[in-house]
């Protein structure tokens, strides 16, 4: 069965929907959970959320998968997975022996470290990244997670600032371990800020479309107006810094959104087309085929066939029934 598709985006809303513990230190800006200590019954297929926060999984010993947008990551031991906000995401777990999840919004870090974090939070221009650690490095990550937990449940002063510092440290270390062939090659603080603002505005636009709060897809003209930057200059900065044009960024994001809705929702082609600002169904189908060399209906049938033998039903009480 397809993951339950929700419209929830905030940390506390997502935790409450899954009946996961919401402690005093869990807020809309930060959450820390030891998944292996809360009695999850396996296998577990999570609902699909479109979070407005980053997720950092420190996987010491576990198995499963994590889908963000149209990309799927396999969970396995000694692994770090980080995902960006504003993309459809769901997880599937078959084993959870030791897993820490840290959820945080960008503002949680910005209030203490206002400069220099845009590059690390870009995740190489991807919706998510994954890297495998040596046992030695994983021990350090695990010790840091324990420290974050101890600080979060304490009453010490400036604890949020200490937690933000530890999270940022983990992000920098993950970036060092991640492959260096990232397409995102930022040059200069000003250009870093422009690229980050463009991506945030693009993702906000798609989030509003998905929620039915907007009816138009922003292109170069609209982005340049929002940023108060000349169109040609914006295009040059994005292209030079990321190796992709503005239209390539938008088209890739648009195709990811369409693919996810085709695979993981029961919305009709017409509904998906209207949701993502296509006024004509025929144009929607021809656009999708021109970008993917596949018809949208064919993709949906192919995915449904592949998932036929894997039906997992989500239970709000953290139980799953396999058929």
PDB file of C-alpha atoms in Angstrom:
ATOM      1  CA  UNK A   1       0.000   0.000   0.000  1.00  0.00           C
ATOM      2  CA  UNK A   2       1.157   3.528  -0.767  1.00  0.00           C
ATOM      3  CA  UNK A   3       2.245   5.585   2.254  1.00  0.00           C
ATOM      4  CA  UNK A   4      -0.555   7.714   3.688  1.00  0.00           C
ATOM      5  CA  UNK A   5      -0.178  11.150   2.079  1.00  0.00           C
ATOM      6  CA  UNK A   6      -0.605  13.990   4.570  1.00  0.00           C
ATOM      7  CA  UNK A   7      -0.541  17.764   4.394  1.00  0.00           C
ATOM      8  CA  UNK A   8       1.397  18.076   7.653  1.00  0.00           C
ATOM      9  CA  UNK A   9       4.723  19.913   7.669  1.00  0.00           C
ATOM     10  CA  UNK A  10       5.702  20.999  11.196  1.00  0.00           C
ATOM     11  CA  UNK A  11       7.811  18.837  13.502  1.00  0.00           C
ATOM     12  CA  UNK A  12       5.271  18.570  16.315  1.00  0.00           C
ATOM     13  CA  UNK A  13       2.404  17.893  13.863  1.00  0.00           C
ATOM     14  CA  UNK A  14       4.302  15.020  12.222  1.00  0.00           C
ATOM     15  CA  UNK A  15       5.286  13.515  15.587  1.00  0.00           C
ATOM     16  CA  UNK A  16       1.727  13.747  16.895  1.00  0.00           C
ATOM     17  CA  UNK A  17       0.287  12.166  13.736  1.00  0.00           C
ATOM     18  CA  UNK A  18       2.517   9.116  14.260  1.00  0.00           C
ATOM     19  CA  UNK A  19       1.921   9.031  18.022  1.00  0.00           C
ATOM     20  CA  UNK A  20       5.626   9.576  18.616  1.00  0.00           C
ATOM     21  CA  UNK A  21       6.650  11.189  21.909  1.00  0.00           C
ATOM     22  CA  UNK A  22       6.464  14.973  22.050  1.00  0.00           C
ATOM     23  CA  UNK A  23       8.608  15.966  25.012  1.00  0.00           C
ATOM     24  CA  UNK A  24       9.231  19.380  26.471  1.00  0.00           C
ATOM     25  CA  UNK A  25      12.378  19.726  24.364  1.00  0.00           C
ATOM     26  CA  UNK A  26      10.562  18.922  21.106  1.00  0.00           C
ATOM     27  CA  UNK A  27       9.269  22.025  19.349  1.00  0.00           C
ATOM     28  CA  UNK A  28       8.523  23.336  15.869  1.00  0.00           C
ATOM     29  CA  UNK A  29      12.237  24.184  15.579  1.00  0.00           C
ATOM     30  CA  UNK A  30      13.976  21.135  17.059  1.00  0.00           C
ATOM     31  CA  UNK A  31      13.367  17.506  17.962  1.00  0.00           C
ATOM     32  CA  UNK A  32      15.570  14.617  19.063  1.00  0.00           C
ATOM     33  CA  UNK A  33      14.333  11.000  19.230  1.00  0.00           C
ATOM     34  CA  UNK A  34      16.003   7.684  19.969  1.00  0.00           C
ATOM     35  CA  UNK A  35      13.895   5.529  17.641  1.00  0.00           C
ATOM     36  CA  UNK A  36      15.162   2.315  19.222  1.00  0.00           C
ATOM     37  CA  UNK A  37      13.791   3.249  22.643  1.00  0.00           C
ATOM     38  CA  UNK A  38      10.139   4.054  21.883  1.00  0.00           C
ATOM     39  CA  UNK A  39       8.729   0.595  21.205  1.00  0.00           C
ATOM     40  CA  UNK A  40       8.118   0.744  17.463  1.00  0.00           C
ATOM     41  CA  UNK A  41       6.593  -2.456  16.067  1.00  0.00           C
ATOM     42  CA  UNK A  42       8.158  -3.525  12.790  1.00  0.00           C
ATOM     43  CA  UNK A  43       7.944  -3.427   9.851  1.00  0.00           C
ATOM     44  CA  UNK A  44       6.872   0.211   9.822  1.00  0.00           C
ATOM     45  CA  UNK A  45       5.830   2.280   6.825  1.00  0.00           C
ATOM     46  CA  UNK A  46       5.597   5.923   7.833  1.00  0.00           C
ATOM     47  CA  UNK A  47       3.082   8.333   6.330  1.00  0.00           C
ATOM     48  CA  UNK A  48       4.258  10.764   3.673  1.00  0.00           C
ATOM     49  CA  UNK A  49       4.992  14.239   4.970  1.00  0.00           C
ATOM     50  CA  UNK A  50       6.211  17.412   3.319  1.00  0.00           C
ATOM     51  CA  UNK A  51       8.318  18.695   6.229  1.00  0.00           C
ATOM     52  CA  UNK A  52       9.396  22.285   6.660  1.00  0.00           C
ATOM     53  CA  UNK A  53      12.457  21.027   8.530  1.00  0.00           C
ATOM     54  CA  UNK A  54      15.716  19.147   7.950  1.00  0.00           C
ATOM     55  CA  UNK A  55      15.969  15.514   9.054  1.00  0.00           C
ATOM     56  CA  UNK A  56      19.278  14.017  10.186  1.00  0.00           C
ATOM     57  CA  UNK A  57      19.310  10.234  10.663  1.00  0.00           C
ATOM     58  CA  UNK A  58      22.259   8.750  12.550  1.00  0.00           C
ATOM     59  CA  UNK A  59      21.857   5.038  11.798  1.00  0.00           C
ATOM     60  CA  UNK A  60      24.110   2.932  14.005  1.00  0.00           C
ATOM     61  CA  UNK A  61      22.318  -0.372  13.371  1.00  0.00           C
ATOM     62  CA  UNK A  62      19.128  -0.571  11.302  1.00  0.00           C
ATOM     63  CA  UNK A  63      17.622  -1.556   7.951  1.00  0.00           C
ATOM     64  CA  UNK A  64      15.019   0.083   5.762  1.00  0.00           C
ATOM     65  CA  UNK A  65      14.636   2.813   3.191  1.00  0.00           C
ATOM     66  CA  UNK A  66      13.895   6.527   2.971  1.00  0.00           C
ATOM     67  CA  UNK A  67      12.160   8.162   0.034  1.00  0.00           C
ATOM     68  CA  UNK A  68      12.490  11.875  -0.541  1.00  0.00           C
ATOM     69  CA  UNK A  69      11.054  13.263  -3.736  1.00  0.00           C
ATOM     70  CA  UNK A  70      11.718  10.679  -6.430  1.00  0.00           C
ATOM     71  CA  UNK A  71      14.916   9.377  -4.823  1.00  0.00           C
ATOM     72  CA  UNK A  72      15.150   6.422  -2.468  1.00  0.00           C
ATOM     73  CA  UNK A  73      17.952   5.843   0.039  1.00  0.00           C
ATOM     74  CA  UNK A  74      18.598   2.456   1.598  1.00  0.00           C
ATOM     75  CA  UNK A  75      19.058   2.496   5.367  1.00  0.00           C
ATOM     76  CA  UNK A  76      21.881   0.345   6.717  1.00  0.00           C
ATOM     77  CA  UNK A  77      24.321   0.366   9.616  1.00  0.00           C
ATOM     78  CA  UNK A  78      26.990   3.065  10.092  1.00  0.00           C
ATOM     79  CA  UNK A  79      25.154   5.491   7.840  1.00  0.00           C
ATOM     80  CA  UNK A  80      24.180   9.151   7.913  1.00  0.00           C
ATOM     81  CA  UNK A  81      21.213  10.457   5.900  1.00  0.00           C
ATOM     82  CA  UNK A  82      20.205  14.124   5.762  1.00  0.00           C
ATOM     83  CA  UNK A  83      17.160  15.472   3.927  1.00  0.00           C
ATOM     84  CA  UNK A  84      16.144  19.020   3.053  1.00  0.00           C
ATOM     85  CA  UNK A  85      12.719  20.550   3.739  1.00  0.00           C
ATOM     86  CA  UNK A  86       9.868  21.050   1.266  1.00  0.00           C
ATOM     87  CA  UNK A  87       9.939  17.649  -0.465  1.00  0.00           C
ATOM     88  CA  UNK A  88       7.666  14.642  -0.022  1.00  0.00           C
ATOM     89  CA  UNK A  89       9.339  12.182   2.355  1.00  0.00           C
ATOM     90  CA  UNK A  90       8.494   8.803   3.898  1.00  0.00           C
ATOM     91  CA  UNK A  91      10.452   6.026   5.597  1.00  0.00           C
ATOM     92  CA  UNK A  92      10.154   2.253   5.771  1.00  0.00           C
ATOM     93  CA  UNK A  93      11.852   0.296   8.567  1.00  0.00           C
ATOM     94  CA  UNK A  94      12.427  -3.446   8.919  1.00  0.00           C
ATOM     95  CA  UNK A  95      15.005  -3.255  11.731  1.00  0.00           C
ATOM     96  CA  UNK A  96      15.734  -0.545  14.304  1.00  0.00           C
ATOM     97  CA  UNK A  97      18.440  -1.584  16.756  1.00  0.00           C
ATOM     98  CA  UNK A  98      19.945   1.863  17.234  1.00  0.00           C
ATOM     99  CA  UNK A  99      18.843   4.979  15.361  1.00  0.00           C
ATOM    100  CA  UNK A 100      18.882   8.654  16.352  1.00  0.00           C
ATOM    101  CA  UNK A 101      16.789  11.228  14.492  1.00  0.00           C
ATOM    102  CA  UNK A 102      17.449  14.946  14.761  1.00  0.00           C
ATOM    103  CA  UNK A 103      14.908  17.291  13.186  1.00  0.00           C
ATOM    104  CA  UNK A 104      15.512  21.022  12.975  1.00  0.00           C
ATOM    105  CA  UNK A 105      14.431  24.072  11.054  1.00  0.00           C
ATOM    106  CA  UNK A 106      16.962  26.373   9.439  1.00  0.00           C
ATOM    107  CA  UNK A 107      15.982  29.179  11.832  1.00  0.00           C
ATOM    108  CA  UNK A 108      17.088  27.027  14.769  1.00  0.00           C
ATOM    109  CA  UNK A 109      20.669  27.297  13.501  1.00  0.00           C
ATOM    110  CA  UNK A 110      20.392  30.799  12.050  1.00  0.00           C
ATOM    111  CA  UNK A 111      19.545  32.431  15.363  1.00  0.00           C
ATOM    112  CA  UNK A 112      22.933  31.355  16.740  1.00  0.00           C
ATOM    113  CA  UNK A 113      25.054  31.058  13.593  1.00  0.00           C
ATOM    114  CA  UNK A 114      23.718  33.644  11.127  1.00  0.00           C
ATOM    115  CA  UNK A 115      26.651  33.413   8.729  1.00  0.00           C
ATOM    116  CA  UNK A 116      28.265  30.592   6.819  1.00  0.00           C
ATOM    117  CA  UNK A 117      25.626  27.866   7.093  1.00  0.00           C
ATOM    118  CA  UNK A 118      23.949  28.224   3.699  1.00  0.00           C
ATOM    119  CA  UNK A 119      26.589  26.181   1.903  1.00  0.00           C
ATOM    120  CA  UNK A 120      26.416  23.204   4.250  1.00  0.00           C
ATOM    121  CA  UNK A 121      22.607  23.254   4.281  1.00  0.00           C
ATOM    122  CA  UNK A 122      22.472  23.199   0.480  1.00  0.00           C
ATOM    123  CA  UNK A 123      23.470  19.504   0.621  1.00  0.00           C
ATOM    124  CA  UNK A 124      25.240  19.768  -2.691  1.00  0.00           C
ATOM    125  CA  UNK A 125      22.094  20.932  -4.426  1.00  0.00           C
ATOM    126  CA  UNK A 126      20.280  17.669  -3.672  1.00  0.00           C
ATOM    127  CA  UNK A 127      17.103  16.990  -1.686  1.00  0.00           C
ATOM    128  CA  UNK A 128      19.132  14.658   0.484  1.00  0.00           C
ATOM    129  CA  UNK A 129      22.557  13.092   0.906  1.00  0.00           C
ATOM    130  CA  UNK A 130      23.784   9.838   2.365  1.00  0.00           C
ATOM    131  CA  UNK A 131      27.225   8.674   3.447  1.00  0.00           C
ATOM    132  CA  UNK A 132      28.698   5.617   5.136  1.00  0.00           C
ATOM    133  CA  UNK A 133      30.995   6.088   8.129  1.00  0.00           C
ATOM    134  CA  UNK A 134      33.727   3.966   9.611  1.00  0.00           C
ATOM    135  CA  UNK A 135      32.948   2.495  13.031  1.00  0.00           C
ATOM    136  CA  UNK A 136      35.358   5.003  14.566  1.00  0.00           C
ATOM    137  CA  UNK A 137      33.576   7.975  13.031  1.00  0.00           C
ATOM    138  CA  UNK A 138      30.156   6.524  13.857  1.00  0.00           C
ATOM    139  CA  UNK A 139      31.168   6.305  17.522  1.00  0.00           C
ATOM    140  CA  UNK A 140      31.886  10.025  17.457  1.00  0.00           C
ATOM    141  CA  UNK A 141      28.493  10.739  15.861  1.00  0.00           C
ATOM    142  CA  UNK A 142      26.776   8.541  18.440  1.00  0.00           C
ATOM    143  CA  UNK A 143      28.584  10.235  21.322  1.00  0.00           C
ATOM    144  CA  UNK A 144      27.505  13.610  19.934  1.00  0.00           C
ATOM    145  CA  UNK A 145      23.905  12.401  19.742  1.00  0.00           C
ATOM    146  CA  UNK A 146      24.073  11.329  23.376  1.00  0.00           C
ATOM    147  CA  UNK A 147      25.436  14.754  24.268  1.00  0.00           C
ATOM    148  CA  UNK A 148      22.625  16.479  22.367  1.00  0.00           C
ATOM    149  CA  UNK A 149      20.082  14.359  24.244  1.00  0.00           C
ATOM    150  CA  UNK A 150      21.610  15.091  27.645  1.00  0.00           C
ATOM    151  CA  UNK A 151      21.651  18.820  26.951  1.00  0.00           C
ATOM    152  CA  UNK A 152      18.101  18.836  25.567  1.00  0.00           C
ATOM    153  CA  UNK A 153      16.608  17.293  28.727  1.00  0.00           C
ATOM    154  CA  UNK A 154      18.683  19.513  31.051  1.00  0.00           C
ATOM    155  CA  UNK A 155      17.817  22.888  32.521  1.00  0.00           C
ATOM    156  CA  UNK A 156      21.166  24.499  31.717  1.00  0.00           C
ATOM    157  CA  UNK A 157      21.315  27.983  30.319  1.00  0.00           C
ATOM    158  CA  UNK A 158      21.964  28.509  26.593  1.00  0.00           C
ATOM    159  CA  UNK A 159      21.160  24.851  25.870  1.00  0.00           C
ATOM    160  CA  UNK A 160      19.607  25.625  22.467  1.00  0.00           C
ATOM    161  CA  UNK A 161      22.792  27.384  21.416  1.00  0.00           C
ATOM    162  CA  UNK A 162      24.867  24.374  22.527  1.00  0.00           C
ATOM    163  CA  UNK A 163      22.586  21.978  20.639  1.00  0.00           C
ATOM    164  CA  UNK A 164      22.726  24.124  17.495  1.00  0.00           C
ATOM    165  CA  UNK A 165      26.523  24.103  17.683  1.00  0.00           C
ATOM    166  CA  UNK A 166      26.616  20.298  17.961  1.00  0.00           C
ATOM    167  CA  UNK A 167      24.181  19.869  15.058  1.00  0.00           C
ATOM    168  CA  UNK A 168      26.224  22.204  12.884  1.00  0.00           C
ATOM    169  CA  UNK A 169      29.338  20.200  13.757  1.00  0.00           C
ATOM    170  CA  UNK A 170      27.641  16.982  12.610  1.00  0.00           C
ATOM    171  CA  UNK A 171      26.553  18.660   9.375  1.00  0.00           C
ATOM    172  CA  UNK A 172      30.080  19.842   8.575  1.00  0.00           C
ATOM    173  CA  UNK A 173      31.508  16.388   9.331  1.00  0.00           C
ATOM    174  CA  UNK A 174      28.877  14.769   7.110  1.00  0.00           C
ATOM    175  CA  UNK A 175      29.744  17.161   4.321  1.00  0.00           C
ATOM    176  CA  UNK A 176      33.426  16.194   4.632  1.00  0.00           C
ATOM    177  CA  UNK A 177      32.520  12.504   4.363  1.00  0.00           C
ATOM    178  CA  UNK A 178      30.158  13.032   1.449  1.00  0.00           C
ATOM    179  CA  UNK A 179      31.437  12.622  -2.091  1.00  0.00           C
ATOM    180  CA  UNK A 180      33.224  15.728  -3.353  1.00  0.00           C
ATOM    181  CA  UNK A 181      31.715  15.555  -6.852  1.00  0.00           C
ATOM    182  CA  UNK A 182      28.769  17.741  -5.897  1.00  0.00           C
ATOM    183  CA  UNK A 183      27.394  19.911  -8.682  1.00  0.00           C
ATOM    184  CA  UNK A 184      27.003  22.856  -6.355  1.00  0.00           C
ATOM    185  CA  UNK A 185      30.227  24.917  -6.488  1.00  0.00           C
ATOM    186  CA  UNK A 186      29.536  28.189  -4.771  1.00  0.00           C
ATOM    187  CA  UNK A 187      31.920  31.088  -5.077  1.00  0.00           C
ATOM    188  CA  UNK A 188      31.647  34.011  -2.712  1.00  0.00           C
ATOM    189  CA  UNK A 189      29.286  34.836   0.111  1.00  0.00           C
ATOM    190  CA  UNK A 190      26.994  37.030  -2.019  1.00  0.00           C
ATOM    191  CA  UNK A 191      26.484  34.337  -4.632  1.00  0.00           C
ATOM    192  CA  UNK A 192      25.962  31.713  -1.928  1.00  0.00           C
ATOM    193  CA  UNK A 193      23.178  33.862  -0.482  1.00  0.00           C
ATOM    194  CA  UNK A 194      21.539  34.345  -3.900  1.00  0.00           C
ATOM    195  CA  UNK A 195      21.582  30.614  -4.705  1.00  0.00           C
ATOM    196  CA  UNK A 196      20.227  29.731  -1.288  1.00  0.00           C
ATOM    197  CA  UNK A 197      17.451  32.343  -1.529  1.00  0.00           C
ATOM    198  CA  UNK A 198      16.499  31.185  -5.035  1.00  0.00           C
ATOM    199  CA  UNK A 199      16.242  27.544  -3.940  1.00  0.00           C
ATOM    200  CA  UNK A 200      14.221  28.468  -0.865  1.00  0.00           C
ATOM    201  CA  UNK A 201      11.819  30.578  -2.927  1.00  0.00           C
ATOM    202  CA  UNK A 202      11.494  27.792  -5.502  1.00  0.00           C
ATOM    203  CA  UNK A 203      10.696  25.230  -2.818  1.00  0.00           C
ATOM    204  CA  UNK A 204       8.240  27.599  -1.135  1.00  0.00           C
ATOM    205  CA  UNK A 205       6.457  28.043  -4.454  1.00  0.00           C
ATOM    206  CA  UNK A 206       6.100  24.287  -4.905  1.00  0.00           C
ATOM    207  CA  UNK A 207       4.920  23.861  -1.319  1.00  0.00           C
ATOM    208  CA  UNK A 208       2.203  26.466  -1.856  1.00  0.00           C
ATOM    209  CA  UNK A 209       1.144  24.765  -5.083  1.00  0.00           C
ATOM    210  CA  UNK A 210       0.874  21.383  -3.370  1.00  0.00           C
ATOM    211  CA  UNK A 211      -1.181  22.899  -0.532  1.00  0.00           C
ATOM    212  CA  UNK A 212      -3.460  24.654  -3.029  1.00  0.00           C
ATOM    213  CA  UNK A 213      -2.335  28.089  -1.826  1.00  0.00           C
ATOM    214  CA  UNK A 214      -0.896  29.144  -5.195  1.00  0.00           C
ATOM    215  CA  UNK A 215      -1.950  28.588  -8.805  1.00  0.00           C
ATOM    216  CA  UNK A 216       1.115  29.670 -10.788  1.00  0.00           C
ATOM    217  CA  UNK A 217       4.579  28.212 -11.194  1.00  0.00           C
ATOM    218  CA  UNK A 218       7.363  30.746 -10.730  1.00  0.00           C
ATOM    219  CA  UNK A 219       9.921  31.013 -13.522  1.00  0.00           C
ATOM    220  CA  UNK A 220      12.980  33.259 -13.991  1.00  0.00           C
ATOM    221  CA  UNK A 221      11.046  36.527 -14.243  1.00  0.00           C
ATOM    222  CA  UNK A 222       9.094  35.909 -11.045  1.00  0.00           C
ATOM    223  CA  UNK A 223      12.190  34.785  -9.140  1.00  0.00           C
ATOM    224  CA  UNK A 224      14.189  37.822 -10.213  1.00  0.00           C
ATOM    225  CA  UNK A 225      11.381  40.149  -9.122  1.00  0.00           C
ATOM    226  CA  UNK A 226      11.076  38.426  -5.743  1.00  0.00           C
ATOM    227  CA  UNK A 227      14.824  38.720  -5.156  1.00  0.00           C
ATOM    228  CA  UNK A 228      14.949  42.231  -6.663  1.00  0.00           C
ATOM    229  CA  UNK A 229      17.742  41.102  -8.994  1.00  0.00           C
ATOM    230  CA  UNK A 230      18.168  41.573 -12.735  1.00  0.00           C
ATOM    231  CA  UNK A 231      17.011  38.474 -14.667  1.00  0.00           C
ATOM    232  CA  UNK A 232      20.254  38.073 -16.604  1.00  0.00           C
ATOM    233  CA  UNK A 233      22.383  38.466 -13.474  1.00  0.00           C
ATOM    234  CA  UNK A 234      20.295  35.927 -11.553  1.00  0.00           C
ATOM    235  CA  UNK A 235      20.495  33.461 -14.430  1.00  0.00           C
ATOM    236  CA  UNK A 236      24.263  33.881 -14.636  1.00  0.00           C
ATOM    237  CA  UNK A 237      24.795  33.405 -10.889  1.00  0.00           C
ATOM    238  CA  UNK A 238      22.640  30.267 -10.729  1.00  0.00           C
ATOM    239  CA  UNK A 239      24.200  28.764 -13.829  1.00  0.00           C
ATOM    240  CA  UNK A 240      27.817  29.544 -12.874  1.00  0.00           C
ATOM    241  CA  UNK A 241      27.467  28.439  -9.270  1.00  0.00           C
ATOM    242  CA  UNK A 242      25.396  25.292  -9.686  1.00  0.00           C
ATOM    243  CA  UNK A 243      26.111  24.064 -13.195  1.00  0.00           C
ATOM    244  CA  UNK A 244      22.361  24.151 -13.954  1.00  0.00           C
ATOM    245  CA  UNK A 245      20.120  26.873 -15.365  1.00  0.00           C
ATOM    246  CA  UNK A 246      17.113  28.226 -13.483  1.00  0.00           C
ATOM    247  CA  UNK A 247      14.771  26.343 -15.808  1.00  0.00           C
ATOM    248  CA  UNK A 248      16.698  23.121 -15.251  1.00  0.00           C
ATOM    249  CA  UNK A 249      16.319  23.535 -11.474  1.00  0.00           C
ATOM    250  CA  UNK A 250      12.587  24.227 -11.793  1.00  0.00           C
ATOM    251  CA  UNK A 251      11.949  21.476 -14.336  1.00  0.00           C
ATOM    252  CA  UNK A 252      13.802  18.874 -12.254  1.00  0.00           C
ATOM    253  CA  UNK A 253      11.815  19.876  -9.179  1.00  0.00           C
ATOM    254  CA  UNK A 254       8.568  19.838 -11.139  1.00  0.00           C
ATOM    255  CA  UNK A 255       9.220  16.353 -12.514  1.00  0.00           C
ATOM    256  CA  UNK A 256      10.124  15.112  -9.019  1.00  0.00           C
ATOM    257  CA  UNK A 257       6.809  16.436  -7.668  1.00  0.00           C
ATOM    258  CA  UNK A 258       4.812  14.879 -10.512  1.00  0.00           C
ATOM    259  CA  UNK A 259       6.561  11.517 -10.137  1.00  0.00           C
ATOM    260  CA  UNK A 260       5.909  11.429  -6.416  1.00  0.00           C
ATOM    261  CA  UNK A 261       2.226  12.202  -6.793  1.00  0.00           C
ATOM    262  CA  UNK A 262       1.897   9.607  -9.559  1.00  0.00           C
ATOM    263  CA  UNK A 263       3.555   6.959  -7.412  1.00  0.00           C
ATOM    264  CA  UNK A 264       2.331   7.756  -3.940  1.00  0.00           C
ATOM    265  CA  UNK A 265      -1.099   9.342  -4.294  1.00  0.00           C
ATOM    266  CA  UNK A 266      -4.447   8.366  -5.775  1.00  0.00           C
ATOM    267  CA  UNK A 267      -4.921  11.734  -7.437  1.00  0.00           C
ATOM    268  CA  UNK A 268      -5.988  11.593 -11.079  1.00  0.00           C
ATOM    269  CA  UNK A 269      -3.781  12.920 -13.880  1.00  0.00           C
ATOM    270  CA  UNK A 270      -6.129  15.876 -14.208  1.00  0.00           C
ATOM    271  CA  UNK A 271      -5.888  16.662 -10.481  1.00  0.00           C
ATOM    272  CA  UNK A 272      -2.084  16.459 -10.497  1.00  0.00           C
ATOM    273  CA  UNK A 273      -1.885  18.662 -13.592  1.00  0.00           C
ATOM    274  CA  UNK A 274      -4.150  21.305 -12.049  1.00  0.00           C
ATOM    275  CA  UNK A 275      -2.302  21.184  -8.720  1.00  0.00           C
ATOM    276  CA  UNK A 276       1.011  21.952 -10.426  1.00  0.00           C
ATOM    277  CA  UNK A 277      -0.341  24.818 -12.550  1.00  0.00           C
ATOM    278  CA  UNK A 278      -0.928  22.994 -15.845  1.00  0.00           C
ATOM    279  CA  UNK A 279      -4.072  24.400 -17.444  1.00  0.00           C
ATOM    280  CA  UNK A 280      -4.232  21.682 -20.096  1.00  0.00           C
ATOM    281  CA  UNK A 281      -4.037  17.922 -19.461  1.00  0.00           C
ATOM    282  CA  UNK A 282      -2.618  17.168 -22.914  1.00  0.00           C
ATOM    283  CA  UNK A 283       0.188  19.664 -22.358  1.00  0.00           C
ATOM    284  CA  UNK A 284       0.859  18.127 -18.940  1.00  0.00           C
ATOM    285  CA  UNK A 285       1.247  14.671 -20.504  1.00  0.00           C
ATOM    286  CA  UNK A 286       3.414  15.897 -23.392  1.00  0.00           C
ATOM    287  CA  UNK A 287       5.597  17.955 -21.033  1.00  0.00           C
ATOM    288  CA  UNK A 288       6.151  14.984 -18.732  1.00  0.00           C
ATOM    289  CA  UNK A 289       6.998  12.703 -21.668  1.00  0.00           C
ATOM    290  CA  UNK A 290       9.418  15.262 -23.136  1.00  0.00           C
ATOM    291  CA  UNK A 291      11.274  15.425 -19.810  1.00  0.00           C
ATOM    292  CA  UNK A 292      11.254  11.712 -18.909  1.00  0.00           C
ATOM    293  CA  UNK A 293      10.655   9.842 -22.197  1.00  0.00           C
ATOM    294  CA  UNK A 294       7.775   8.152 -20.420  1.00  0.00           C
ATOM    295  CA  UNK A 295       4.039   8.823 -20.267  1.00  0.00           C
ATOM    296  CA  UNK A 296       2.701   9.672 -16.775  1.00  0.00           C
ATOM    297  CA  UNK A 297       0.099   6.900 -16.888  1.00  0.00           C
ATOM    298  CA  UNK A 298       2.752   4.371 -17.907  1.00  0.00           C
ATOM    299  CA  UNK A 299       4.968   5.409 -14.987  1.00  0.00           C
ATOM    300  CA  UNK A 300       2.097   4.970 -12.522  1.00  0.00           C
ATOM    301  CA  UNK A 301       1.274   1.504 -13.870  1.00  0.00           C
ATOM    302  CA  UNK A 302       4.931   0.481 -13.775  1.00  0.00           C
ATOM    303  CA  UNK A 303       5.285   1.607 -10.163  1.00  0.00           C
ATOM    304  CA  UNK A 304       2.039  -0.078  -9.056  1.00  0.00           C
ATOM    305  CA  UNK A 305       3.202  -3.323 -10.642  1.00  0.00           C
ATOM    306  CA  UNK A 306       6.587  -3.147  -8.887  1.00  0.00           C
ATOM    307  CA  UNK A 307       4.903  -2.549  -5.520  1.00  0.00           C
ATOM    308  CA  UNK A 308       2.294  -5.266  -5.958  1.00  0.00           C
ATOM    309  CA  UNK A 309       4.130  -7.752  -3.762  1.00  0.00           C
ATOM    310  CA  UNK A 310       4.975  -5.265  -1.028  1.00  0.00           C
ATOM    311  CA  UNK A 311       1.842  -4.054   0.734  1.00  0.00           C
ATOM    312  CA  UNK A 312       2.410  -2.495   4.136  1.00  0.00           C
ATOM    313  CA  UNK A 313      -0.407  -0.751   5.971  1.00  0.00           C
ATOM    314  CA  UNK A 314       0.407   2.117   8.290  1.00  0.00           C
ATOM    315  CA  UNK A 315      -1.168   2.000  11.726  1.00  0.00           C
ATOM    316  CA  UNK A 316      -1.280   5.205  13.812  1.00  0.00           C
ATOM    317  CA  UNK A 317      -0.366   3.150  16.879  1.00  0.00           C
ATOM    318  CA  UNK A 318       3.050   2.470  15.300  1.00  0.00           C
ATOM    319  CA  UNK A 319       2.032  -0.988  14.132  1.00  0.00           C
ATOM    320  CA  UNK A 320       2.119  -2.357  10.615  1.00  0.00           C
ATOM    321  CA  UNK A 321       0.249  -5.268   9.066  1.00  0.00           C
ATOM    322  CA  UNK A 322       1.906  -7.032   6.158  1.00  0.00           C
ATOM    323  CA  UNK A 323      -0.255  -8.726   3.542  1.00  0.00           C
TER     324      UNK A 323
END
